[in-house]
Amino acid sequence: MKTLIIEIIDAARLGELYTVSKFFTDTPDLVALGEGDIPSGFGKVFHTDEILGANILNALLDLIKDERYELILLSSSTEGNSIASPLASFLSLPIISEVIGIEKDFIVKKPLYGGKALVTYKIKKTPIIITIRRNSFEREDLKGSSNTIPLELKDKPLELLAEKEEKVEGVPLEEADIIVTGGRGIGAPENFKMLRELADLLKGAVGASRGAVDEGWVPPQMQVGQTGKIVAPNVYFAIGVSGASQHLAGITNAKCVVAINIDEEANIFKRANFGIVSDYRKIVPALIDVLREEGI
Amino acid sequence: MNIVVCAKVVPDYEVPASDFELVNGRAHKRFTRMIGLYDENAVEVGVQLKEKYNGNLIIISYGREEDIPILRKAIAMGGDKLIIIIGNSDDPYIISENLKMGIERIGDVDFVLAGRQSADMDRGIVPGILAGMLNYTFVPQVTQIELINGLWKAIQVTEKGIREIKVSKKAVFSITDDPGNIPRIPPVRRILAAKKMPVEKLNEIQVPPMQIEEISVDIPKIEIECEFLSVEDPKEAARALLNRLKEERYL
């Protein structure tokens, strides 16, 4: 199946999409967006520095028609989402978003109802557009470099006035083996300091639930969940997190969940491997003390 | 200024996974229905823009007639008009075509807002498909919008931070949550007034669905039994937890 990946130049995202493309093709083509080194492994590689989806759309429409792509793959990210559904609309193509599983015979799976259900689709018609949920597929470690063909853009309805990267301390959430997440139950923004201390000792990252982000305690880039970061750590400490299904959808691939919550009825305990029903202000300092005593 | 907000009524998204139940591949009808999680953020952004720029806020929904009382919350929040297109399809093209039909009947629309994704189908594709159909620019994951020198500036959330984007065409913005757009609780007088507001009901137009085959919908089994650790002494609990994590080779 002639396949095109459209993605910003980011090793992790390209690696995940490359893995998915292998279900359908030997060598996918690529439209690479933004700046950076583009790895090898692709067929034709088109490139533009532009990252705003609406500004690339018309060039993509022409390219997809000219090259007769049967499958267009993107990630379910801000950039992928800005392109995938308008592209489907203009080309009248079927689209399946947030895919988390692919099987033979063109069977794909995606979550419904905040991850409480899973729908299975069979692809009946191509061309088709698929977006994949981050961290749901193994990442191919792409190396080398590619020669590129410039992608000529047409009209630009959007102008990028500023891009501000939120400085998040420590390991990026998507890469972390250990994540210490705080929910609304931790009570105040300053209490994240304690979670940061624990995460630092474990060489992990600090996350937050939607509730903590909505309170304005931490930036949205720290949000774990269906509409935040999708993570896959070895150990996920959920501290003061109630366990809404939208949050659990973001930690499906966590190998072990440790829940610390004063409410023994909290839903998070139904997803947890280990649970401590207690005030986290007693348990987290104790964890920090023990880790220090053990010289970790 | 006409601002349109697309709002969808969905089954209660707070229902825990352990209580969730499907009938014919969709959420059981016993679950309470409510306006979608992010659609309420979109309504709030619409209300803030209406207040700031003296606009007219129109709420449009594709869904069941019995959902009208639920949609009145968006009127109580600050909407001026409610249009519902009666239909029960989950297909994104059918929903988008019908929303487009409703929006075009309004006439001159400055822009359209919608939640970043519905809390039932979890797709996040209807706003972008709608934008394509309307020939509007699509800008996803936006938290704030303001008018600067006659052009709209949107704040877009990315995986790494935020972008400030100037929009020179009519646009559909999909809205994500942010401390600045948490829905305010409407006052009682507006809740009461919203109950009396006439609603424009439209029949859906027939359009072909998307060409994919839904094979099954299942509830994933979670086979995890939580091992609760004793907490009589916090330090002992911490030590026991770390030991168990090491024994199981998670650490």
Coordinates of N, CA, C and O in Angstrom, one line a residue, chain B residues 30-196:
Chain B
R30 N -28.8 4.2 30.4 CA -29.0 4.6 31.8 C -28.1 5.7 32.2 O -28.3 6.3 33.2
F31 N -27.0 5.9 31.5 CA -26.0 6.9 32.0 C -26.6 8.3 31.7 O -27.2 8.6 30.7
T32 N -26.4 9.2 32.7 CA -26.8 10.6 32.6 C -26.1 11.2 31.4 O -25.0 10.8 31.0
R33 N -26.8 12.1 30.7 CA -26.2 12.7 29.5 C -25.8 14.2 29.9 O -26.4 14.8 30.8
M34 N -24.8 14.6 29.3 CA -24.2 16.0 29.6 C -23.5 16.5 28.4 O -23.1 15.8 27.5
I35 N -23.3 17.8 28.4 CA -22.5 18.5 27.4 C -21.0 18.0 27.5 O -20.5 17.8 28.6
G36 N -20.4 17.7 26.3 CA -19.1 17.1 26.3 C -18.1 17.9 27.1 O -18.2 19.1 27.2
L37 N -17.1 17.2 27.6 CA -16.0 17.8 28.5 C -15.4 19.0 27.9 O -15.4 20.1 28.5
Y38 N -14.9 19.0 26.7 CA -14.2 20.1 26.1 C -15.2 21.1 25.4 O -14.8 22.2 25.2
D39 N -16.4 20.6 25.1 CA -17.4 21.5 24.5 C -17.8 22.6 25.5 O -18.0 23.7 25.1
E40 N -17.8 22.3 26.8 CA -18.1 23.3 27.8 C -17.0 24.4 27.8 O -17.2 25.6 28.0
N41 N -15.7 23.9 27.6 CA -14.6 24.9 27.5 C -14.8 25.8 26.3 O -14.6 27.0 26.3
A42 N -15.3 25.2 25.2 CA -15.5 26.0 24.0 C -16.6 27.0 24.2 O -16.5 28.1 23.7
V43 N -17.7 26.6 24.9 CA -18.8 27.5 25.2 C -18.2 28.7 26.0 O -18.5 29.8 25.8
E44 N -17.4 28.3 27.0 CA -16.9 29.4 27.9 C -16.0 30.4 27.0 O -16.1 31.6 27.2
V45 N -15.2 29.8 26.1 CA -14.4 30.8 25.3 C -15.3 31.6 24.5 O -15.1 32.8 24.3
G46 N -16.4 31.0 23.9 CA -17.4 31.8 23.2 C -18.1 32.9 24.0 O -18.2 34.0 23.5
V47 N -18.4 32.5 25.2 CA -19.0 33.5 26.1 C -18.1 34.7 26.4 O -18.4 35.9 26.4
Q48 N -16.8 34.3 26.7 CA -15.8 35.4 26.9 C -15.6 36.3 25.7 O -15.5 37.6 25.9
L49 N -15.6 35.8 24.5 CA -15.5 36.6 23.3 C -16.7 37.4 23.1 O -16.6 38.6 22.7
K50 N -17.9 36.9 23.3 CA -19.1 37.6 23.2 C -19.1 38.8 24.2 O -19.5 39.9 23.8
E51 N -18.7 38.6 25.4 CA -18.7 39.7 26.4 C -17.7 40.7 26.0 O -17.9 41.9 26.2
K52 N -16.5 40.3 25.5 CA -15.4 41.2 25.2 C -15.7 42.1 23.9 O -15.4 43.3 23.8
Y53 N -16.3 41.4 22.9 CA -16.5 42.1 21.6 C -17.9 42.3 21.2 O -18.2 42.6 20.1
N54 N -18.8 42.1 22.2 CA -20.3 42.4 22.0 C -20.8 41.5 20.8 O -21.4 42.1 19.9
G55 N -20.5 40.3 20.9 CA -21.0 39.4 19.8 C -22.3 38.7 20.1 O -22.9 38.9 21.1
N56 N -22.6 37.8 19.1 CA -23.9 37.0 19.2 C -23.4 35.6 19.2 O -22.7 35.1 18.3
L57 N -23.8 34.8 20.3 CA -23.3 33.5 20.5 C -24.3 32.5 20.2 O -25.4 32.4 20.9
I58 N -24.1 31.7 19.2 CA -25.1 30.7 18.7 C -24.5 29.3 19.0 O -23.4 28.9 18.6
I59 N -25.3 28.5 19.8 CA -24.9 27.1 20.1 C -25.6 26.2 19.1 O -26.8 26.3 18.8
I60 N -24.8 25.3 18.5 CA -25.4 24.4 17.5 C -25.0 23.0 17.8 O -23.9 22.7 18.3
S61 N -26.0 22.1 17.7 CA -25.7 20.7 18.1 C -26.4 19.7 17.1 O -27.5 20.0 16.6
Y62 N -25.8 18.6 16.9 CA -26.4 17.5 16.1 C -26.6 16.4 17.1 O -25.7 16.0 17.8
G63 N -27.9 16.0 17.3 CA -28.1 15.0 18.3 C -29.6 14.7 18.5 O -30.5 15.1 17.6
R64 N -29.9 14.2 19.6 CA -31.3 13.7 19.9 C -32.1 14.9 20.4 O -31.6 15.7 21.2
E65 N -33.4 14.8 20.1 CA -34.3 15.9 20.6 C -34.4 15.9 22.1 O -34.5 17.0 22.7
E66 N -34.3 14.8 22.7 CA -34.4 14.7 24.2 C -33.2 15.3 24.9 O -33.2 15.5 26.1
D67 N -32.2 15.7 24.1 CA -31.0 16.3 24.7 C -31.2 17.8 24.8 O -30.3 18.5 25.4
I68 N -32.3 18.4 24.3 CA -32.4 19.8 24.3 C -32.3 20.4 25.7 O -31.6 21.4 26.0
P69 N -33.0 19.8 26.8 CA -32.8 20.4 28.1 C -31.4 20.4 28.6 O -31.0 21.3 29.3
I70 N -30.6 19.5 28.1 CA -29.2 19.5 28.6 C -28.4 20.6 27.9 O -27.6 21.3 28.5
L71 N -28.7 20.8 26.6 CA -28.1 21.9 25.8 C -28.4 23.3 26.3 O -27.7 24.2 26.1
R72 N -29.5 23.4 27.1 CA -29.9 24.7 27.6 C -28.9 25.2 28.6 O -28.8 26.4 28.8
K73 N -28.0 24.3 29.1 CA -27.0 24.8 30.0 C -26.1 25.8 29.2 O -25.6 26.8 29.8
A74 N -25.8 25.5 27.9 CA -25.0 26.4 27.1 C -25.6 27.8 27.0 O -24.9 28.8 26.9
I75 N -26.9 27.8 26.9 CA -27.7 29.1 26.9 C -27.5 29.8 28.2 O -27.3 31.0 28.3
A76 N -27.7 29.0 29.3 CA -27.5 29.6 30.6 C -26.1 30.2 30.8 O -25.9 31.2 31.4
M77 N -25.1 29.5 30.2 CA -23.8 30.0 30.3 C -23.5 31.3 29.6 O -22.6 32.0 29.8
G78 N -24.4 31.6 28.6 CA -24.3 32.9 27.9 C -24.6 32.8 26.4 O -24.5 33.8 25.7
G79 N -25.1 31.6 25.9 CA -25.5 31.5 24.5 C -26.7 32.3 24.2 O -27.6 32.5 25.1
D80 N -26.9 32.9 23.0 CA -28.0 33.7 22.6 C -29.1 32.9 21.9 O -30.2 33.3 21.8
K81 N -28.6 31.8 21.3 CA -29.6 31.0 20.5 C -29.1 29.5 20.4 O -27.9 29.3 20.5
L82 N -30.1 28.6 20.4 CA -29.8 27.2 20.3 C -30.4 26.6 19.1 O -31.6 26.7 18.9
I83 N -29.6 26.0 18.3 CA -30.0 25.3 17.1 C -29.7 23.8 17.3 O -28.5 23.5 17.6
I84 N -30.7 22.9 17.1 CA -30.3 21.5 17.1 C -30.8 20.8 15.8 O -31.9 21.1 15.3
I85 N -29.9 20.1 15.3 CA -30.2 19.3 14.1 C -30.5 17.9 14.6 O -29.6 17.2 15.2
I86 N -31.7 17.4 14.4 CA -32.1 16.1 15.0 C -31.5 15.0 14.2 O -31.8 14.8 13.0
G87 N -30.7 14.1 14.8 CA -30.1 13.0 14.2 C -29.4 12.1 15.2 O -29.2 12.6 16.4
N88 N -29.1 10.9 14.9 CA -28.5 10.0 15.9 C -27.3 9.3 15.3 O -26.9 8.2 15.8
S89 N -26.7 9.8 14.3 CA -25.5 9.1 13.7 C -24.2 9.4 14.5 O -24.1 10.5 15.0
D90 N -23.3 8.5 14.5 CA -22.0 8.7 15.0 C -20.9 9.0 13.9 O -19.8 9.2 14.2
D91 N -21.4 9.0 12.7 CA -20.5 9.1 11.6 C -20.0 10.6 11.5 O -20.8 11.5 11.5
P92 N -18.6 10.8 11.4 CA -18.1 12.2 11.5 C -18.5 13.0 10.2 O -18.7 14.2 10.3
Y93 N -18.7 12.3 9.1 CA -19.1 13.1 7.9 C -20.5 13.5 8.0 O -20.9 14.6 7.6
I94 N -21.4 12.6 8.5 CA -22.8 12.9 8.6 C -23.0 14.1 9.6 O -23.7 15.0 9.4
I95 N -22.3 14.0 10.7 CA -22.3 15.0 11.8 C -21.8 16.4 11.2 O -22.5 17.4 11.3
S96 N -20.7 16.3 10.5 CA -20.1 17.6 10.0 C -21.0 18.2 8.9 O -21.2 19.4 8.9
E97 N -21.5 17.4 8.0 CA -22.4 17.9 6.9 C -23.6 18.6 7.5 O -24.1 19.6 7.1
N98 N -24.1 18.0 8.6 CA -25.3 18.6 9.2 C -25.0 19.8 10.0 O -25.8 20.8 10.0
L99 N -23.8 19.9 10.6 CA -23.4 21.1 11.3 C -23.2 22.2 10.3 O -23.6 23.3 10.5
K100 N -22.6 21.8 9.2 CA -22.3 22.8 8.1 C -23.7 23.4 7.6 O -23.8 24.6 7.5
M101 N -24.6 22.5 7.4 CA -26.0 23.0 7.0 C -26.5 24.0 8.0 O -27.0 25.1 7.6
G102 N -26.4 23.7 9.2 CA -27.0 24.6 10.3 C -26.2 25.9 10.3 O -26.8 27.0 10.5
I103 N -24.9 25.8 10.2 CA -24.1 27.0 10.2 C -24.4 27.9 9.0 O -24.5 29.1 9.2
E104 N -24.5 27.3 7.9 CA -24.8 28.1 6.7 C -26.1 28.8 6.7 O -26.3 29.9 6.2
R105 N -27.1 28.2 7.4 CA -28.4 28.9 7.6 C -28.3 30.1 8.4 O -29.1 31.0 8.3
I106 N -27.3 30.2 9.3 CA -27.1 31.3 10.2 C -26.7 32.6 9.4 O -27.1 33.7 9.6
G107 N -26.0 32.3 8.3 CA -25.5 33.4 7.5 C -24.1 33.8 7.8 O -23.2 32.9 7.7
D108 N -23.9 35.0 8.1 CA -22.5 35.5 8.2 C -21.9 35.0 9.6 O -22.3 35.5 10.7
V109 N -21.0 34.1 9.6 CA -20.4 33.6 10.8 C -19.0 34.0 10.8 O -18.2 33.8 9.9
D110 N -18.5 34.6 11.9 CA -17.1 35.0 12.0 C -16.2 33.9 12.3 O -15.1 33.8 11.7
F111 N -16.5 33.0 13.2 CA -15.8 31.8 13.4 C -16.5 30.8 14.2 O -17.6 31.1 14.8
V112 N -16.0 29.6 14.2 CA -16.7 28.4 14.8 C -15.8 27.8 15.9 O -14.6 27.7 15.6
L113 N -16.3 27.5 17.0 CA -15.6 26.9 18.1 C -16.2 25.5 18.4 O -17.4 25.3 18.2
A114 N -15.3 24.6 18.8 CA -15.8 23.3 19.2 C -14.8 22.7 20.2 O -13.6 23.1 20.2
G115 N -15.3 21.8 21.0 CA -14.3 21.1 21.9 C -13.3 20.3 21.1 O -13.6 19.8 20.0
R116 N -12.2 20.1 21.7 CA -11.1 19.4 21.0 C -11.4 18.0 20.6 O -11.0 17.4 19.6
Q117 N -12.3 17.3 21.4 CA -12.8 16.0 21.0 C -14.0 15.6 21.9 O -14.0 16.1 23.0
S118 N -14.9 14.9 21.3 CA -16.0 14.5 22.1 C -15.7 13.4 23.1 O -14.7 12.7 22.9
A119 N -16.5 13.4 24.2 CA -16.1 12.5 25.3 C -16.7 11.1 25.0 O -16.5 10.2 25.8
D120 N -17.4 10.9 23.9 CA -17.9 9.5 23.6 C -17.0 8.8 22.5 O -16.4 7.8 22.7
M121 N -16.9 9.5 21.3 CA -16.2 8.8 20.2 C -14.7 9.0 20.3 O -14.0 8.3 19.6
D122 N -14.2 10.0 21.1 CA -12.8 10.2 21.3 C -12.0 10.4 20.0 O -10.9 9.8 19.8
R123 N -12.6 11.1 19.0 CA -11.9 11.2 17.7 C -11.2 12.5 17.5 O -10.1 12.5 16.9
G124 N -11.9 13.6 17.8 CA -11.3 14.9 17.6 C -11.2 15.3 16.1 O -10.3 16.0 15.7
I125 N -12.1 14.7 15.3 CA -11.9 14.9 13.8 C -13.1 15.8 13.2 O -12.9 16.3 12.2
V126 N -14.2 15.8 13.9 CA -15.4 16.6 13.4 C -15.0 18.1 13.1 O -15.3 18.6 12.1
P127 N -14.3 18.8 14.1 CA -14.0 20.2 13.8 C -13.2 20.4 12.6 O -13.5 21.3 11.8
G128 N -12.2 19.5 12.3 CA -11.4 19.7 11.1 C -12.1 19.3 9.9 O -11.9 20.0 8.8
I129 N -13.0 18.3 9.9 CA -13.8 17.9 8.7 C -14.7 19.1 8.4 O -14.9 19.5 7.3
L130 N -15.4 19.6 9.5 CA -16.3 20.7 9.3 C -15.6 21.9 8.7 O -16.1 22.6 7.8
A131 N -14.4 22.2 9.2 CA -13.6 23.3 8.6 C -13.4 23.1 7.1 O -13.5 24.1 6.3
G132 N -13.0 21.9 6.7 CA -12.8 21.6 5.3 C -14.1 21.9 4.5 O -14.1 22.5 3.5
M133 N -15.2 21.4 5.1 CA -16.5 21.6 4.3 C -16.9 23.0 4.2 O -17.5 23.4 3.2
L134 N -16.6 23.8 5.3 CA -16.9 25.3 5.2 C -15.9 26.1 4.5 O -16.0 27.3 4.3
N135 N -14.8 25.4 4.1 CA -13.6 26.1 3.5 C -13.0 27.2 4.5 O -12.6 28.2 4.1
Y136 N -13.1 26.8 5.8 CA -12.5 27.7 6.8 C -11.1 27.1 7.2 O -10.8 25.9 6.9
T137 N -10.2 27.9 7.8 CA -9.0 27.4 8.3 C -9.2 26.6 9.6 O -10.1 27.0 10.4
F138 N -8.5 25.5 9.8 CA -8.7 24.8 11.0 C -7.5 25.0 12.0 O -6.3 24.8 11.5
V139 N -7.8 25.4 13.2 CA -6.7 25.6 14.2 C -7.1 24.7 15.4 O -8.0 25.1 16.2
P140 N -6.4 23.6 15.7 CA -6.8 22.8 16.8 C -6.0 23.2 18.1 O -5.0 23.9 18.1
Q141 N -6.6 22.7 19.2 CA -6.0 22.8 20.5 C -5.7 24.2 20.9 O -4.6 24.5 21.3
V142 N -6.7 25.0 20.8 CA -6.6 26.4 21.2 C -7.2 26.7 22.6 O -8.2 26.0 22.9
T143 N -6.6 27.6 23.3 CA -7.1 27.9 24.7 C -7.7 29.3 24.8 O -8.6 29.5 25.6
Q144 N -7.2 30.2 24.0 CA -7.7 31.6 24.1 C -7.7 32.2 22.7 O -6.8 31.8 21.8
I145 N -8.6 33.1 22.4 CA -8.6 33.8 21.2 C -8.9 35.3 21.5 O -9.6 35.7 22.4
E146 N -8.2 36.2 20.8 CA -8.4 37.6 20.9 C -8.2 38.3 19.6 O -7.6 37.8 18.7
L147 N -8.9 39.5 19.5 CA -8.9 40.3 18.3 C -7.8 41.3 18.4 O -7.7 42.1 19.3
I148 N -6.8 41.3 17.4 CA -5.8 42.3 17.4 C -5.7 42.9 16.0 O -5.4 42.2 15.0
N149 N -5.9 44.2 16.0 CA -5.9 45.0 14.7 C -6.7 44.3 13.6 O -6.3 44.1 12.5
G150 N -7.9 43.9 14.0 CA -8.8 43.3 13.0 C -8.6 41.8 12.6 O -9.3 41.2 11.8
L151 N -7.5 41.2 13.2 CA -7.2 39.8 12.9 C -7.3 39.0 14.2 O -7.0 39.6 15.3
W152 N -7.6 37.8 14.1 CA -7.7 36.9 15.3 C -6.4 36.3 15.7 O -5.7 35.9 14.8
K153 N -6.1 36.4 17.0 CA -4.9 35.7 17.5 C -5.3 34.6 18.4 O -6.1 34.8 19.3
A154 N -4.8 33.4 18.1 CA -5.1 32.2 18.9 C -3.9 31.7 19.6 O -2.8 31.8 19.1
I155 N -4.1 31.2 20.8 CA -3.1 30.6 21.6 C -3.3 29.0 21.4 O -4.4 28.5 21.8
Q156 N -2.3 28.4 20.9 CA -2.4 26.9 20.6 C -1.5 26.2 21.5 O -0.3 26.6 21.6
V157 N -2.0 25.1 22.1 CA -1.1 24.3 23.0 C -0.5 23.2 22.1 O -1.1 22.5 21.4
T158 N 0.8 23.0 22.3 CA 1.5 21.9 21.6 C 2.1 21.0 22.7 O 2.0 21.3 23.9
E159 N 2.8 20.0 22.2 CA 3.3 19.0 23.2 C 4.4 19.7 24.0 O 4.7 19.2 25.1
K160 N 5.1 20.7 23.5 CA 6.2 21.3 24.2 C 5.9 22.7 24.8 O 6.8 23.2 25.5
G161 N 4.9 23.3 24.4 CA 4.6 24.7 24.9 C 3.4 25.3 24.3 O 2.4 24.6 24.1
I162 N 3.5 26.5 23.9 CA 2.4 27.2 23.2 C 2.8 28.0 22.0 O 4.0 28.3 21.9
R163 N 1.9 28.2 21.1 CA 2.2 29.0 19.9 C 1.1 30.1 19.9 O 0.0 29.9 20.3
E164 N 1.6 31.3 19.5 CA 0.7 32.4 19.2 C 0.5 32.5 17.7 O 1.5 32.6 17.0
I165 N -0.7 32.4 17.2 CA -0.9 32.3 15.8 C -1.9 33.4 15.3 O -3.0 33.6 16.0
K166 N -1.6 34.1 14.3 CA -2.5 35.1 13.7 C -3.2 34.4 12.6 O -2.7 33.7 11.7
V167 N -4.6 34.6 12.5 CA -5.4 33.9 11.6 C -6.0 34.9 10.6 O -6.7 35.9 11.1
S168 N -5.8 34.8 9.3 CA -6.2 35.8 8.4 C -7.5 35.3 7.6 O -7.9 36.0 6.7
K169 N -8.0 34.1 7.9 CA -9.2 33.7 7.2 C -10.2 33.3 8.3 O -9.9 33.2 9.5
K170 N -11.5 33.0 7.9 CA -12.4 32.5 8.8 C -11.9 31.1 9.3 O -11.3 30.4 8.5
A171 N -12.2 30.8 10.5 CA -11.6 29.6 11.1 C -12.5 28.8 11.9 O -13.5 29.3 12.5
V172 N -12.2 27.5 12.0 CA -12.8 26.7 13.1 C -11.7 26.4 14.1 O -10.6 26.0 13.7
F173 N -11.9 26.8 15.3 CA -11.0 26.5 16.4 C -11.5 25.4 17.3 O -12.6 25.4 17.7
S174 N -10.6 24.4 17.5 CA -11.0 23.4 18.5 C -10.3 23.8 19.8 O -9.2 24.1 19.8
I175 N -11.1 23.7 20.8 CA -10.7 24.3 22.1 C -10.3 23.2 23.1 O -11.0 22.2 23.3
T176 N -9.2 23.4 23.7 CA -8.8 22.5 24.8 C -8.8 23.3 26.2 O -8.9 24.5 26.2
D177 N -8.8 22.5 27.2 CA -9.0 23.1 28.5 C -7.8 23.9 29.0 O -6.6 23.6 28.6
D178 N -8.0 24.9 29.8 CA -7.0 25.8 30.3 C -7.6 26.5 31.5 O -8.8 26.7 31.6
P179 N -6.8 26.9 32.5 CA -7.4 27.6 33.6 C -8.2 28.8 33.2 O -9.1 29.2 33.9
G180 N -7.9 29.4 32.0 CA -8.6 30.6 31.6 C -9.9 30.3 30.9 O -10.7 31.3 30.6
N181 N -10.2 29.1 30.6 CA -11.5 28.8 30.0 C -12.4 27.7 30.7 O -13.2 27.1 30.1
I182 N -12.1 27.6 32.0 CA -13.0 26.7 32.8 C -14.4 27.3 32.9 O -14.5 28.5 33.2
P183 N -15.4 26.5 32.6 CA -16.7 27.1 32.5 C -17.2 27.7 33.9 O -17.0 27.1 34.9
R184 N -17.7 28.9 33.8 CA -18.2 29.5 35.0 C -19.6 29.0 35.3 O -20.3 28.7 34.3
I185 N -20.0 28.9 36.5 CA -21.3 28.4 36.9 C -22.3 29.6 36.6 O -22.2 30.7 37.1
P186 N -23.3 29.3 35.7 CA -24.3 30.4 35.4 C -25.2 30.7 36.6 O -25.5 29.9 37.4
P187 N -25.6 32.0 36.7 CA -26.5 32.4 37.8 C -27.9 31.8 37.6 O -28.2 31.5 36.5
V188 N -28.6 31.7 38.7 CA -29.9 31.0 38.7 C -30.8 31.7 37.7 O -31.6 31.0 36.9
R189 N -30.8 33.0 37.6 CA -31.8 33.7 36.8 C -31.5 33.3 35.3 O -32.5 33.2 34.5
R190 N -30.3 33.1 35.0 CA -30.0 32.7 33.6 C -30.4 31.3 33.3 O -30.8 30.9 32.2
I191 N -30.2 30.4 34.3 CA -30.7 29.0 34.2 C -32.2 29.0 33.9 O -32.7 28.3 33.1
L192 N -32.9 29.8 34.7 CA -34.4 29.8 34.6 C -34.8 30.4 33.2 O -35.6 29.9 32.5
A193 N -34.1 31.5 32.8 CA -34.4 32.1 31.5 C -34.1 31.1 30.3 O -34.8 31.1 29.3
A194 N -33.0 30.4 30.5 CA -32.6 29.4 29.4 C -33.7 28.4 29.2 O -33.9 27.9 28.1
K195 N -34.4 28.0 30.2 CA -35.4 27.0 30.1 C -36.6 27.4 29.2 O -37.3 26.6 28.7
K196 N -36.8 28.8 29.1 CA -37.9 29.3 28.3 C -37.5 29.7 26.9 O -38.3 30.0 26.1

